[in-house]
mmCIF file of C-alpha atoms in Angstrom:
data_model
loop_
_atom_site.group_PDB
_atom_site.id
_atom_site.type_symbol
_atom_site.label_atom_id
_atom_site.label_comp_id
_atom_site.label_asym_id
_atom_site.label_seq_id
_atom_site.Cartn_x
_atom_site.Cartn_y
_atom_site.Cartn_z
ATOM 1 C CA UNK A 1 -18.642 -0.359 25.978
ATOM 2 C CA UNK A 2 -18.172 1.763 28.557
ATOM 3 C CA UNK A 3 -20.171 4.212 27.582
ATOM 4 C CA UNK A 4 -23.050 1.769 27.205
ATOM 5 C CA UNK A 5 -22.537 0.640 31.024
ATOM 6 C CA UNK A 6 -22.011 4.196 32.505
ATOM 7 C CA UNK A 7 -25.076 5.421 30.854
ATOM 8 C CA UNK A 8 -27.444 2.335 31.474
ATOM 9 C CA UNK A 9 -27.622 1.610 27.567
ATOM 10 C CA UNK A 10 -30.705 -1.202 27.109
ATOM 11 C CA UNK A 11 -29.981 -3.205 24.585
ATOM 12 C CA UNK A 12 -32.138 -6.551 23.384
ATOM 13 C CA UNK A 13 -29.740 -8.039 20.574
ATOM 14 C CA UNK A 14 -26.758 -7.283 18.680
ATOM 15 C CA UNK A 15 -26.194 -7.492 15.309
ATOM 16 C CA UNK A 16 -23.300 -7.216 12.681
ATOM 17 C CA UNK A 17 -21.386 -7.914 9.514
ATOM 18 C CA UNK A 18 -19.575 -11.088 9.234
ATOM 19 C CA UNK A 19 -16.079 -9.191 8.590
ATOM 20 C CA UNK A 20 -13.914 -9.781 11.866
ATOM 21 C CA UNK A 21 -13.466 -6.621 12.560
ATOM 22 C CA UNK A 22 -17.347 -6.082 13.139
ATOM 23 C CA UNK A 23 -17.780 -8.831 15.293
ATOM 24 C CA UNK A 24 -14.900 -8.230 17.317
ATOM 25 C CA UNK A 25 -16.289 -4.936 18.156
ATOM 26 C CA UNK A 26 -19.568 -5.932 18.634
ATOM 27 C CA UNK A 27 -17.974 -8.505 21.358
ATOM 28 C CA UNK A 28 -15.953 -5.998 22.869
ATOM 29 C CA UNK A 29 -18.950 -3.471 23.443
ATOM 30 C CA UNK A 30 -21.602 -5.945 24.612
ATOM 31 C CA UNK A 31 -18.477 -6.990 26.762
ATOM 32 C CA UNK A 32 -17.600 -4.425 28.816
ATOM 33 C CA UNK A 33 -21.264 -3.277 29.063
ATOM 34 C CA UNK A 34 -21.647 -6.296 30.715
ATOM 35 C CA UNK A 35 -24.765 -6.921 28.494
ATOM 36 C CA UNK A 36 -25.286 -10.642 27.702
ATOM 37 C CA UNK A 37 -27.373 -10.577 24.678
ATOM 38 C CA UNK A 38 -28.310 -12.535 21.405
ATOM 39 C CA UNK A 39 -25.855 -11.658 18.562
ATOM 40 C CA UNK A 40 -26.368 -12.401 14.775
ATOM 41 C CA UNK A 41 -24.359 -11.838 11.810
ATOM 42 C CA UNK A 42 -25.865 -10.444 8.598
ATOM 43 C CA UNK A 43 -23.174 -10.525 5.648
ATOM 44 C CA UNK A 44 -25.658 -7.159 4.151
ATOM 45 C CA UNK A 45 -23.730 -5.027 7.019
ATOM 46 C CA UNK A 46 -20.478 -5.522 5.523
ATOM 47 C CA UNK A 47 -18.570 -2.783 3.967
ATOM 48 C CA UNK A 48 -18.139 -2.791 0.102
ATOM 49 C CA UNK A 49 -15.019 -4.269 -1.254
ATOM 50 C CA UNK A 50 -13.036 -1.646 -1.729
ATOM 51 C CA UNK A 51 -9.771 -3.905 -2.826
ATOM 52 C CA UNK A 52 -12.398 -4.531 -5.813
ATOM 53 C CA UNK A 53 -13.698 -1.223 -6.214
ATOM 54 C CA UNK A 54 -9.801 0.068 -6.392
ATOM 55 C CA UNK A 55 -8.677 -2.366 -8.867
ATOM 56 C CA UNK A 56 -11.470 -1.835 -11.149
ATOM 57 C CA UNK A 57 -12.279 1.834 -10.857
ATOM 58 C CA UNK A 58 -9.632 3.556 -8.935
ATOM 59 C CA UNK A 59 -7.189 3.649 -12.078
ATOM 60 C CA UNK A 60 -4.187 3.534 -9.958
ATOM 61 C CA UNK A 61 -5.416 5.083 -6.966
ATOM 62 C CA UNK A 62 -5.567 3.123 -3.767
ATOM 63 C CA UNK A 63 -7.420 3.828 -0.773
ATOM 64 C CA UNK A 64 -5.701 1.819 1.912
ATOM 65 C CA UNK A 65 -2.834 4.613 1.426
ATOM 66 C CA UNK A 66 -4.256 7.408 3.108
ATOM 67 C CA UNK A 67 -1.529 9.879 2.467
ATOM 68 C CA UNK A 68 -1.416 9.534 -0.892
ATOM 69 C CA UNK A 69 -5.124 8.827 -1.172
ATOM 70 C CA UNK A 70 -7.405 12.517 -1.633
ATOM 71 C CA UNK A 71 -11.080 13.174 -1.529
ATOM 72 C CA UNK A 72 -10.841 13.976 -5.222
ATOM 73 C CA UNK A 73 -9.560 10.057 -5.673
ATOM 74 C CA UNK A 74 -12.245 8.719 -4.130
ATOM 75 C CA UNK A 75 -15.107 10.730 -5.441
ATOM 76 C CA UNK A 76 -13.362 10.022 -8.529
ATOM 77 C CA UNK A 77 -13.223 6.181 -8.011
ATOM 78 C CA UNK A 78 -16.792 6.368 -6.566
ATOM 79 C CA UNK A 79 -18.288 8.292 -9.392
ATOM 80 C CA UNK A 80 -16.571 5.495 -11.862
ATOM 81 C CA UNK A 81 -18.411 2.594 -9.550
ATOM 82 C CA UNK A 82 -21.433 4.395 -10.017
ATOM 83 C CA UNK A 83 -21.380 5.006 -13.216
ATOM 84 C CA UNK A 84 -20.613 1.515 -14.189
ATOM 85 C CA UNK A 85 -24.491 0.403 -12.875
ATOM 86 C CA UNK A 86 -24.874 -3.353 -13.926
ATOM 87 C CA UNK A 87 -21.746 -3.574 -16.099
ATOM 88 C CA UNK A 88 -19.270 -4.896 -13.877
ATOM 89 C CA UNK A 89 -17.057 -7.661 -14.037
ATOM 90 C CA UNK A 90 -17.898 -10.774 -12.630
ATOM 91 C CA UNK A 91 -18.028 -11.137 -8.599
ATOM 92 C CA UNK A 92 -17.977 -7.131 -8.137
ATOM 93 C CA UNK A 93 -21.158 -5.867 -6.508
ATOM 94 C CA UNK A 94 -22.713 -2.560 -8.226
ATOM 95 C CA UNK A 95 -22.864 0.469 -6.259
ATOM 96 C CA UNK A 96 -27.139 0.119 -6.733
ATOM 97 C CA UNK A 97 -26.410 -3.163 -4.487
ATOM 98 C CA UNK A 98 -24.551 -2.037 -2.203
ATOM 99 C CA UNK A 99 -26.077 1.589 -1.028
ATOM 100 C CA UNK A 100 -29.195 -0.339 -0.359
ATOM 101 C CA UNK A 101 -28.538 -3.392 1.545
ATOM 102 C CA UNK A 102 -27.778 -1.443 4.577
ATOM 103 C CA UNK A 103 -31.143 -0.324 4.912
ATOM 104 C CA UNK A 104 -32.565 -3.813 3.911
ATOM 105 C CA UNK A 105 -30.468 -5.321 6.593
ATOM 106 C CA UNK A 106 -32.392 -2.971 8.526
ATOM 107 C CA UNK A 107 -35.627 -4.136 7.751
ATOM 108 C CA UNK A 108 -34.551 -7.653 8.589
ATOM 109 C CA UNK A 109 -33.541 -6.877 11.980
ATOM 110 C CA UNK A 110 -36.946 -5.111 12.606
ATOM 111 C CA UNK A 111 -38.777 -8.142 11.496
ATOM 112 C CA UNK A 112 -36.490 -10.288 13.615
ATOM 113 C CA UNK A 113 -37.116 -8.761 17.111
ATOM 114 C CA UNK A 114 -39.920 -7.840 19.311
ATOM 115 C CA UNK A 115 -41.351 -4.181 18.459
ATOM 116 C CA UNK A 116 -39.751 -1.599 21.033
ATOM 117 C CA UNK A 117 -36.350 -3.721 21.273
ATOM 118 C CA UNK A 118 -33.303 -1.510 21.647
ATOM 119 C CA UNK A 119 -30.496 -3.422 19.059
ATOM 120 C CA UNK A 120 -26.913 -2.793 18.374
ATOM 121 C CA UNK A 121 -25.823 -2.772 15.119
ATOM 122 C CA UNK A 122 -21.898 -2.717 14.434
ATOM 123 C CA UNK A 123 -21.243 -2.073 10.632
ATOM 124 C CA UNK A 124 -18.505 0.160 8.856
ATOM 125 C CA UNK A 125 -19.003 3.640 7.477
ATOM 126 C CA UNK A 126 -20.055 3.522 4.072
ATOM 127 C CA UNK A 127 -22.764 0.873 5.084
ATOM 128 C CA UNK A 128 -23.919 3.683 7.908
ATOM 129 C CA UNK A 129 -23.382 6.458 5.182
ATOM 130 C CA UNK A 130 -25.438 4.981 2.367
ATOM 131 C CA UNK A 131 -28.203 4.068 5.746
ATOM 132 C CA UNK A 132 -28.496 7.399 6.108
ATOM 133 C CA UNK A 133 -28.190 8.412 2.537
ATOM 134 C CA UNK A 134 -31.285 6.622 1.479
ATOM 135 C CA UNK A 135 -33.300 7.603 4.617
ATOM 136 C CA UNK A 136 -32.373 11.394 3.861
ATOM 137 C CA UNK A 137 -32.747 10.988 0.109
ATOM 138 C CA UNK A 138 -29.182 12.353 -0.451
ATOM 139 C CA UNK A 139 -27.959 12.645 -3.912
ATOM 140 C CA UNK A 140 -24.864 10.873 -4.579
ATOM 141 C CA UNK A 141 -22.132 12.953 -4.312
ATOM 142 C CA UNK A 142 -23.533 14.064 -0.738
ATOM 143 C CA UNK A 143 -23.473 10.463 0.460
ATOM 144 C CA UNK A 144 -19.847 10.546 -0.781
ATOM 145 C CA UNK A 145 -19.257 12.952 1.197
ATOM 146 C CA UNK A 146 -20.738 11.260 4.622
ATOM 147 C CA UNK A 147 -18.899 7.951 3.861
ATOM 148 C CA UNK A 148 -15.519 10.349 3.631
ATOM 149 C CA UNK A 149 -16.574 12.156 6.778
ATOM 150 C CA UNK A 150 -17.469 9.567 9.485
ATOM 151 C CA UNK A 151 -15.288 8.595 12.203
ATOM 152 C CA UNK A 152 -14.140 5.704 13.283
ATOM 153 C CA UNK A 153 -16.211 4.064 16.142
ATOM 154 C CA UNK A 154 -18.835 6.558 16.071
ATOM 155 C CA UNK A 155 -22.625 6.371 16.840
ATOM 156 C CA UNK A 156 -25.415 6.249 14.839
ATOM 157 C CA UNK A 157 -28.743 6.188 16.224
ATOM 158 C CA UNK A 158 -32.230 5.284 14.455
ATOM 159 C CA UNK A 159 -35.564 4.824 15.788
ATOM 160 C CA UNK A 160 -37.456 2.173 13.883
ATOM 161 C CA UNK A 161 -41.104 3.046 14.433
ATOM 162 C CA UNK A 162 -44.344 1.227 12.320
ATOM 163 C CA UNK A 163 -41.992 0.550 9.406
ATOM 164 C CA UNK A 164 -40.299 3.930 9.351
ATOM 165 C CA UNK A 165 -36.600 4.724 10.184
ATOM 166 C CA UNK A 166 -36.423 8.168 11.974
ATOM 167 C CA UNK A 167 -32.380 9.210 12.107
ATOM 168 C CA UNK A 168 -31.756 10.375 15.978
ATOM 169 C CA UNK A 169 -28.171 10.754 16.065
ATOM 170 C CA UNK A 170 -25.321 10.945 13.201
ATOM 171 C CA UNK A 171 -21.717 10.066 14.036
ATOM 172 C CA UNK A 172 -21.521 11.073 17.397
ATOM 173 C CA UNK A 173 -18.321 10.406 19.710
ATOM 174 C CA UNK A 174 -19.430 11.530 23.020
ATOM 175 C CA UNK A 175 -17.999 8.100 24.295
ATOM 176 C CA UNK A 176 -14.791 8.836 22.526
ATOM 177 C CA UNK A 177 -14.503 12.769 23.938
ATOM 178 C CA UNK A 178 -14.773 11.609 27.251
ATOM 179 C CA UNK A 179 -11.315 10.166 27.128
ATOM 180 C CA UNK A 180 -9.680 13.392 26.671
ATOM 181 C CA UNK A 181 -7.353 12.063 23.919
ATOM 182 C CA UNK A 182 -7.954 13.427 20.425
ATOM 183 C CA UNK A 183 -5.742 10.330 18.823
ATOM 184 C CA UNK A 184 -8.371 8.067 19.381
ATOM 185 C CA UNK A 185 -10.820 10.260 17.222
ATOM 186 C CA UNK A 186 -9.865 9.779 13.451
ATOM 187 C CA UNK A 187 -11.703 9.447 10.137
ATOM 188 C CA UNK A 188 -11.944 6.564 8.441
#
């Protein structure tokens, strides 16, 4: 929010998933930036349920134990989820569903605002990386690398024009770098 206020960032609306942390970040950011804009929650912007994915595909590896969870563990878990296709326990989202819903949410945002509007979307690293993966036609493993390497609180800028989405910036942290505190720059 401070960065937006400093740079006179223009925003006409904000959106987030319905996860508490996404809504909280949206509220803090827009309040700090002195923005009074409409906000809407779209569940399509939520991160995948890592507890379910760990349980069904992690083979004992737990993604919420960062000290013991390696990139190899992550890739193996995600490959098993990806390979399962639609052969999943009841209530478990497929990788295909997860990897496409973020971009579908952006299309929904696009149709709900006036052309030329600037919107802020508050979501999670996996959703952002799969949106970028879809836009850039990344193969599965490249998208997994993007998820693993996304920084907390980073900013990705997209421009949607005439139904086409363009990547402007990805995973930027200028707003954190100016604080000169390396402890606030972390990976997911």
